[in-house]
Amino acid sequence: MISQFFILSSKGDPLIYKDFRGDSGGRDVAELFYRKLTGLPGDESPVVMVTTGGRRHHDGRHFIHIRHSSLYLVVTTSENVSPFSLLELLSRLATLLGDYCGSLGEGTISRNVALVYELLDEVLDYGYVQTTSTEMLRNFIQTEAVVSKPFSLFDLSSVGLFGAETQQSKVAPSSAASRPVLSSRSDQSQKNEVFLDVVERLSVLIASNGSLLKVDVQGEIRLKSFLPSGSEMRIGLTEEFCVGKSELRGYGPGIRVDEVSFHSSVNLDEFESHRILRLQPPQGELTVMRYQLSDDLPSPLPFRLFPSVQWDRGSGRTTLEPKPRPVSLNVRLHLPLPRGVVSLSQELSSPEQKAELAEGALRWDLPRVQGGSQLSGLFQMDVPGSPGPPSHGLSTSAPPLGLGPASLSFELPRHTCSGLQVRFLRLAFRPCGNANPHKWVRHLSHSDAYVIRI
Amino acid sequence: MPYLGSEDVVKELKKALCNPHIQADRLRYRNVIQRVIRMPGVQEYIQQPILNGLRDKASYVRRVAVLGCAKMHNLHGDSEVDGALVNELYSLLRDQDPIVVVNCLRSLEEILKLEGGVVINKPIAHHLLNRMSKLDQWGQAEVLNFLLRYQPRSEEELFDILNLLDSFLKSSSPGVVMGATKLFLILAKKFPHVQTDVLVRVKGPLLAACSSESRELCFVALCHVRQILHSLPGHFSSHYKKFFCSYSEPHYIKLQKVEVLCELVNDENVQQVLEELRGYCTDVSADFAQAAIFAIGGIARTYTDQCVQILTELLGLRQEHITTVVVQTFRDLVWLCPQCTEAVCQALPGCEENIQDSEGKQALIWLLGVHGERIPNAPYVLEDFVENVKSETFPAVKMELLTALLRLFLSRPAECQDMLGRLLYYCIEEEKDMAVRDRGLFYYRLLLVGIDEVKRILCSPKSDPTLGLLEDPAERPVNSWASDFNTLVPVYGKAHWATISKCQGAERCGPELPKTSSFAVSGPLIPEDNKEREQELPDSGALMLVPNRQLTADYFEKTWLSLKVAHQQVLPWRGEFHPDTLQMALQVVNIQTIAMSRAGTRPWKAYLSAQDDTGCLFLTELLLEPENSEMQISVKQNEARTETLNSFISVLETVIGTIEEIKS
């Protein structure tokens, strides 16, 4: 049971405020929440907070919030509810608002206040969830989204998930996916588009001797459909796709994942035999399938880093040689340095790259790296007054404890670490109008935590 | 359109609500209802439209109308429960539309709040279970929560239900999975192997949530992982790598992960976990680094040698925020694990240069005082502190210095005598802080009595390994937290939650309304009897024991002798127990212990007292005879009131029953 729902901007301005039960103290609750959030001590989690003391009518109110594209989506409740369900509801609301307003952000929300309130009225009644399916909500939502797209250079440089890599002009324009699902019903014929993304998050830990300590891949197949609801589609996955440790398919090494879960609307009749998912997606965003894979990666790691450190009495040379296999974008290398580093000189393999010292760490940015290439960076630093550990005498060649581990963040377009591919995406739906619907299928891996110990 | 509540507006709205066109148009109907319901003083006009709405053809209108009943009821506040309406809602549980069904449950829950909420009897429970697959994830999560209050009649039925629920453990929605898990844990509370089995199956979804993209979900999942680890320490041991932190994670997740790592450590993964934790100790964020060091200290209780070695290496970094925490960890460790004293004493020299804060200084001085005879330069380090005592800002450090120096004086008199004199002189003559001066004077007078007396008082034991057992409580049974699973309790932490609910309890303990009698019911879906429920929900509102009502032993004795035994009872009791545990448990329910025999004495006796908010005293004697396995309880009361006496006895029984359970 939810008492209130509100959306705050990153600066704490209330954008949306809705009271479902009329039993609360009014709008200043939002302000109270922001004050509490900013005043939290470092070791306390902000996820769930309670109000105690102070004015009586705020007492014992729990704030549960998520942060989504720099907005705070907050619910308050006075009961001991399931945190999992509430957080899930908040993320669902975020997706829903994104679907209806185009994309979720301060600007889109404030342009579409009426629409947001209308949605909230339908989704929640008296603080209870009624429905969140786009399908059912369609019937009740009358207001149209206001979209305004001020031209901005930033749009061109960003690589959106459902947008496009603007470096390659062949793909859809970057704004294609950030438009509302249900905008202007008149010109629907142009907008028969489906975006299907296979997204993998990679977290890897490599020991200092190069051996792999941990690999963890979290994958998702996400669908964003602008087709009329109820049109059936079939998604064919790689046929060698195996679930679990024991299953064996095809002749090659196969593509193996540990666990798979599907959205409840997915029909799995053909999954066992042909690895085909059948579904009738509602308009909007949907996670068709989630899978996890750990410890056992079929392909070699997408990124190698060859670090070498020479340390001699308070000054050291660190050489880093990252070597990506596929093309990678937005590579950033982060290397914490020992405290008290005074001077840092660098020698990078190409003059356009940039490395800088920030917050006690080295940051090396590489906007785009060709696959198979090898880069190198040589960093020389001085740490005054840092003798080796006294208990070990004067072992000066060992690097000091504050150095490393190095972590990499990157995006790999058109690459999945598990090897899972979408073979085909077929639509049973034939539009009455002219063109076939546009289908965009993308594969993308990005790093969640890619750590190499030094 | 202004709603000023004038007669005309009300009439207009009434007309609108009765208008068939508006009733047919779901949107407009919804809007009218919602608007009207917030207006005070129009209930009489909306009642009929809402009742009509319950029988509307459109499911959308029924949904709104069903919740409208709850709104209407809450708006009245003190209104009597309308039996006919409740019956109608119970029968609507058979509705075709799944959302109407769930809304009925919610609405009934609110209307019948004072009577313990909606009753889930066997037909309702099985009806809901069969409809589960038609509901969306929110409905499923909510119904799973309502099913918690259903008690299957037989074992067979129980396992039928568990089989029906099985598929929900595989749901893609974490809320449903956790709801189903909780229901499993509660239903199978008598079958520990089923519970363990469920926890194994929920491992996958929980771990997936722990590495979820949503930080908040990840945090909540980590809190639940910790909860499970309290009962099953080995449960996640093979997945320890999932709990390694990455630098981009927010602080609160890292701290939770470090706690989890600390708890799941075992012989196989200790090496890797320690290596990972060591990396965190040099993190840029000082808070996180310190948390990692404390975590290593926690692991050191089991794997002492490896951890002490890592901690010693950290001292070599010579950084203040690290050294101070390492020294504090050493202090706690030496107290719990005396076997590592030697290693710690070797590591200590040189630390004093890198400690500036009060906590760290206190820890270092304590170590130098207690184990000074093993640290060659201990007197010289303390001498530095004595030299600088004038500029020392923390009184606590000065107090610690006094005690430490006096202790060291006992083991190494020649090196310490002079500076002890100087310190005492300073503390007595020049110190402005009262507590420090008093402590100085106290030690001065103690020294005057004689050195043997000083030894007797100051040379307490230097370690106490049993404290560790007390500090980390033994594995708790799953049933002790099953009802907290998938709620906010694990997220806040049990201790914090207790303070929160105490605050809320203090506010809500207003006069409880008497239970209204049950109303005429009929039909298969309607509660069979309300007795069942009343047994499950003991009314604790009647008895309020006042906290901190400490009686003197004399007064107790006088009153005890002057009163007659009001109630006598015998409870089963087996074997040994810790009187302290009992005392603490009684304290929680505001029963004070006046006197108690030591553990093991036979016959064992305890005298307890408590007072309720009306001033009625309860005096109790617990008697454990040596030969039989029973505990005899005699209660005396200074006012003869049977109902409060009965509630008091039930409280007492619960406490003793709980202790008995923990023990076995």
PDB file of N, CA, C and O in Angstrom, chain A residues 97-128:
ATOM      1  N   LEU A  97       6.787   5.432 -17.781  1.00  0.00           N
ATOM      2  CA  LEU A  97       6.829   6.871 -18.056  1.00  0.00           C
ATOM      3  C   LEU A  97       7.727   7.125 -19.256  1.00  0.00           C
ATOM      4  O   LEU A  97       7.435   8.003 -20.081  1.00  0.00           O
ATOM      5  N   GLY A  98       8.815   6.355 -19.337  1.00  0.00           N
ATOM      6  CA  GLY A  98       9.693   6.495 -20.491  1.00  0.00           C
ATOM      7  C   GLY A  98       8.964   6.146 -21.774  1.00  0.00           C
ATOM      8  O   GLY A  98       9.084   6.833 -22.786  1.00  0.00           O
ATOM      9  N   ASP A  99       8.180   5.077 -21.730  1.00  0.00           N
ATOM     10  CA  ASP A  99       7.421   4.662 -22.912  1.00  0.00           C
ATOM     11  C   ASP A  99       6.453   5.750 -23.355  1.00  0.00           C
ATOM     12  O   ASP A  99       6.315   6.021 -24.543  1.00  0.00           O
ATOM     13  N   TYR A 100       5.778   6.342 -22.392  1.00  0.00           N
ATOM     14  CA  TYR A 100       4.726   7.287 -22.756  1.00  0.00           C
ATOM     15  C   TYR A 100       5.269   8.670 -23.092  1.00  0.00           C
ATOM     16  O   TYR A 100       4.705   9.375 -23.914  1.00  0.00           O
ATOM     17  N   CYS A 101       6.327   9.064 -22.414  1.00  0.00           N
ATOM     18  CA  CYS A 101       6.825  10.429 -22.649  1.00  0.00           C
ATOM     19  C   CYS A 101       7.993  10.452 -23.621  1.00  0.00           C
ATOM     20  O   CYS A 101       8.590  11.489 -23.827  1.00  0.00           O
ATOM     21  N   GLY A 102       8.358   9.323 -24.175  1.00  0.00           N
ATOM     22  CA  GLY A 102       9.519   9.310 -25.042  1.00  0.00           C
ATOM     23  C   GLY A 102      10.719   8.828 -24.276  1.00  0.00           C
ATOM     24  O   GLY A 102      11.107   7.691 -24.378  1.00  0.00           O
ATOM     25  N   SER A 103      11.304   9.682 -23.477  1.00  0.00           N
ATOM     26  CA  SER A 103      12.384   9.227 -22.622  1.00  0.00           C
ATOM     27  C   SER A 103      12.171   9.867 -21.257  1.00  0.00           C
ATOM     28  O   SER A 103      11.441  10.843 -21.127  1.00  0.00           O
ATOM     29  N   LEU A 104      12.804   9.301 -20.279  1.00  0.00           N
ATOM     30  CA  LEU A 104      12.592   9.805 -18.927  1.00  0.00           C
ATOM     31  C   LEU A 104      13.661  10.844 -18.612  1.00  0.00           C
ATOM     32  O   LEU A 104      14.847  10.585 -18.753  1.00  0.00           O
ATOM     33  N   GLY A 105      13.245  11.989 -18.194  1.00  0.00           N
ATOM     34  CA  GLY A 105      14.196  13.028 -17.852  1.00  0.00           C
ATOM     35  C   GLY A 105      13.439  14.198 -17.280  1.00  0.00           C
ATOM     36  O   GLY A 105      12.203  14.251 -17.362  1.00  0.00           O
ATOM     37  N   GLU A 106      14.181  15.123 -16.722  1.00  0.00           N
ATOM     38  CA  GLU A 106      13.535  16.254 -16.082  1.00  0.00           C
ATOM     39  C   GLU A 106      12.671  17.009 -17.088  1.00  0.00           C
ATOM     40  O   GLU A 106      11.526  17.369 -16.816  1.00  0.00           O
ATOM     41  N   GLY A 107      13.234  17.231 -18.267  1.00  0.00           N
ATOM     42  CA  GLY A 107      12.518  18.008 -19.270  1.00  0.00           C
ATOM     43  C   GLY A 107      11.244  17.332 -19.731  1.00  0.00           C
ATOM     44  O   GLY A 107      10.170  17.941 -19.752  1.00  0.00           O
ATOM     45  N   THR A 108      11.352  16.046 -20.058  1.00  0.00           N
ATOM     46  CA  THR A 108      10.174  15.359 -20.584  1.00  0.00           C
ATOM     47  C   THR A 108       9.084  15.260 -19.527  1.00  0.00           C
ATOM     48  O   THR A 108       7.901  15.355 -19.850  1.00  0.00           O
ATOM     49  N   ILE A 109       9.478  15.074 -18.280  1.00  0.00           N
ATOM     50  CA  ILE A 109       8.465  14.966 -17.228  1.00  0.00           C
ATOM     51  C   ILE A 109       7.740  16.301 -17.077  1.00  0.00           C
ATOM     52  O   ILE A 109       6.509  16.363 -17.034  1.00  0.00           O
ATOM     53  N   SER A 110       8.497  17.376 -17.034  1.00  0.00           N
ATOM     54  CA  SER A 110       7.806  18.644 -16.775  1.00  0.00           C
ATOM     55  C   SER A 110       6.993  19.096 -17.984  1.00  0.00           C
ATOM     56  O   SER A 110       6.044  19.857 -17.845  1.00  0.00           O
ATOM     57  N   ARG A 111       7.347  18.600 -19.171  1.00  0.00           N
ATOM     58  CA  ARG A 111       6.505  18.936 -20.325  1.00  0.00           C
ATOM     59  C   ARG A 111       5.225  18.114 -20.346  1.00  0.00           C
ATOM     60  O   ARG A 111       4.255  18.489 -20.966  1.00  0.00           O
ATOM     61  N   ASN A 112       5.244  16.975 -19.668  1.00  0.00           N
ATOM     62  CA  ASN A 112       4.111  16.049 -19.765  1.00  0.00           C
ATOM     63  C   ASN A 112       3.439  15.790 -18.424  1.00  0.00           C
ATOM     64  O   ASN A 112       3.025  14.672 -18.138  1.00  0.00           O
ATOM     65  N   VAL A 113       3.339  16.822 -17.625  1.00  0.00           N
ATOM     66  CA  VAL A 113       2.789  16.631 -16.284  1.00  0.00           C
ATOM     67  C   VAL A 113       1.386  16.022 -16.337  1.00  0.00           C
ATOM     68  O   VAL A 113       1.088  15.059 -15.624  1.00  0.00           O
ATOM     69  N   ALA A 114       0.555  16.537 -17.216  1.00  0.00           N
ATOM     70  CA  ALA A 114      -0.819  16.043 -17.280  1.00  0.00           C
ATOM     71  C   ALA A 114      -0.844  14.562 -17.616  1.00  0.00           C
ATOM     72  O   ALA A 114      -1.565  13.776 -16.989  1.00  0.00           O
ATOM     73  N   LEU A 115      -0.007  14.181 -18.574  1.00  0.00           N
ATOM     74  CA  LEU A 115       0.046  12.779 -18.976  1.00  0.00           C
ATOM     75  C   LEU A 115       0.508  11.900 -17.814  1.00  0.00           C
ATOM     76  O   LEU A 115      -0.035  10.826 -17.562  1.00  0.00           O
ATOM     77  N   VAL A 116       1.520  12.368 -17.085  1.00  0.00           N
ATOM     78  CA  VAL A 116       2.050  11.570 -15.983  1.00  0.00           C
ATOM     79  C   VAL A 116       0.977  11.365 -14.916  1.00  0.00           C
ATOM     80  O   VAL A 116       0.775  10.247 -14.420  1.00  0.00           O
ATOM     81  N   TYR A 117       0.245  12.427 -14.590  1.00  0.00           N
ATOM     82  CA  TYR A 117      -0.804  12.269 -13.586  1.00  0.00           C
ATOM     83  C   TYR A 117      -1.885  11.320 -14.083  1.00  0.00           C
ATOM     84  O   TYR A 117      -2.412  10.511 -13.324  1.00  0.00           O
ATOM     85  N   GLU A 118      -2.190  11.409 -15.338  1.00  0.00           N
ATOM     86  CA  GLU A 118      -3.203  10.525 -15.881  1.00  0.00           C
ATOM     87  C   GLU A 118      -2.763   9.071 -15.773  1.00  0.00           C
ATOM     88  O   GLU A 118      -3.533   8.194 -15.377  1.00  0.00           O
ATOM     89  N   LEU A 119      -1.491   8.847 -16.081  1.00  0.00           N
ATOM     90  CA  LEU A 119      -0.949   7.492 -15.968  1.00  0.00           C
ATOM     91  C   LEU A 119      -1.011   6.999 -14.531  1.00  0.00           C
ATOM     92  O   LEU A 119      -1.438   5.876 -14.254  1.00  0.00           O
ATOM     93  N   LEU A 120      -0.580   7.863 -13.612  1.00  0.00           N
ATOM     94  CA  LEU A 120      -0.556   7.455 -12.209  1.00  0.00           C
ATOM     95  C   LEU A 120      -1.956   7.118 -11.726  1.00  0.00           C
ATOM     96  O   LEU A 120      -2.151   6.180 -10.955  1.00  0.00           O
ATOM     97  N   ASP A 121      -2.942   7.888 -12.180  1.00  0.00           N
ATOM     98  CA  ASP A 121      -4.318   7.613 -11.803  1.00  0.00           C
ATOM     99  C   ASP A 121      -4.729   6.210 -12.206  1.00  0.00           C
ATOM    100  O   ASP A 121      -5.468   5.534 -11.490  1.00  0.00           O
ATOM    101  N   GLU A 122      -4.254   5.783 -13.354  1.00  0.00           N
ATOM    102  CA  GLU A 122      -4.653   4.459 -13.829  1.00  0.00           C
ATOM    103  C   GLU A 122      -3.842   3.351 -13.182  1.00  0.00           C
ATOM    104  O   GLU A 122      -4.340   2.269 -12.934  1.00  0.00           O
ATOM    105  N   VAL A 123      -2.575   3.625 -12.958  1.00  0.00           N
ATOM    106  CA  VAL A 123      -1.711   2.563 -12.440  1.00  0.00           C
ATOM    107  C   VAL A 123      -2.024   2.288 -10.976  1.00  0.00           C
ATOM    108  O   VAL A 123      -2.061   1.141 -10.537  1.00  0.00           O
ATOM    109  N   LEU A 124      -2.250   3.324 -10.225  1.00  0.00           N
ATOM    110  CA  LEU A 124      -2.461   3.144  -8.795  1.00  0.00           C
ATOM    111  C   LEU A 124      -3.805   3.746  -8.404  1.00  0.00           C
ATOM    112  O   LEU A 124      -4.163   4.834  -8.842  1.00  0.00           O
ATOM    113  N   ASP A 125      -4.548   2.996  -7.598  1.00  0.00           N
ATOM    114  CA  ASP A 125      -5.785   3.539  -7.056  1.00  0.00           C
ATOM    115  C   ASP A 125      -5.739   3.336  -5.557  1.00  0.00           C
ATOM    116  O   ASP A 125      -5.539   2.204  -5.077  1.00  0.00           O
ATOM    117  N   TYR A 126      -5.895   4.373  -4.816  1.00  0.00           N
ATOM    118  CA  TYR A 126      -5.887   4.302  -3.357  1.00  0.00           C
ATOM    119  C   TYR A 126      -4.593   3.656  -2.846  1.00  0.00           C
ATOM    120  O   TYR A 126      -4.561   2.993  -1.827  1.00  0.00           O
ATOM    121  N   GLY A 127      -3.533   3.832  -3.623  1.00  0.00           N
ATOM    122  CA  GLY A 127      -2.251   3.286  -3.206  1.00  0.00           C
ATOM    123  C   GLY A 127      -2.043   1.827  -3.566  1.00  0.00           C
ATOM    124  O   GLY A 127      -1.064   1.228  -3.146  1.00  0.00           O
ATOM    125  N   TYR A 128      -2.940   1.240  -4.301  1.00  0.00           N
ATOM    126  CA  TYR A 128      -2.783  -0.158  -4.714  1.00  0.00           C
ATOM    127  C   TYR A 128      -2.551  -0.215  -6.208  1.00  0.00           C
ATOM    128  O   TYR A 128      -3.204   0.486  -6.981  1.00  0.00           O
TER     129      TYR A 128
END
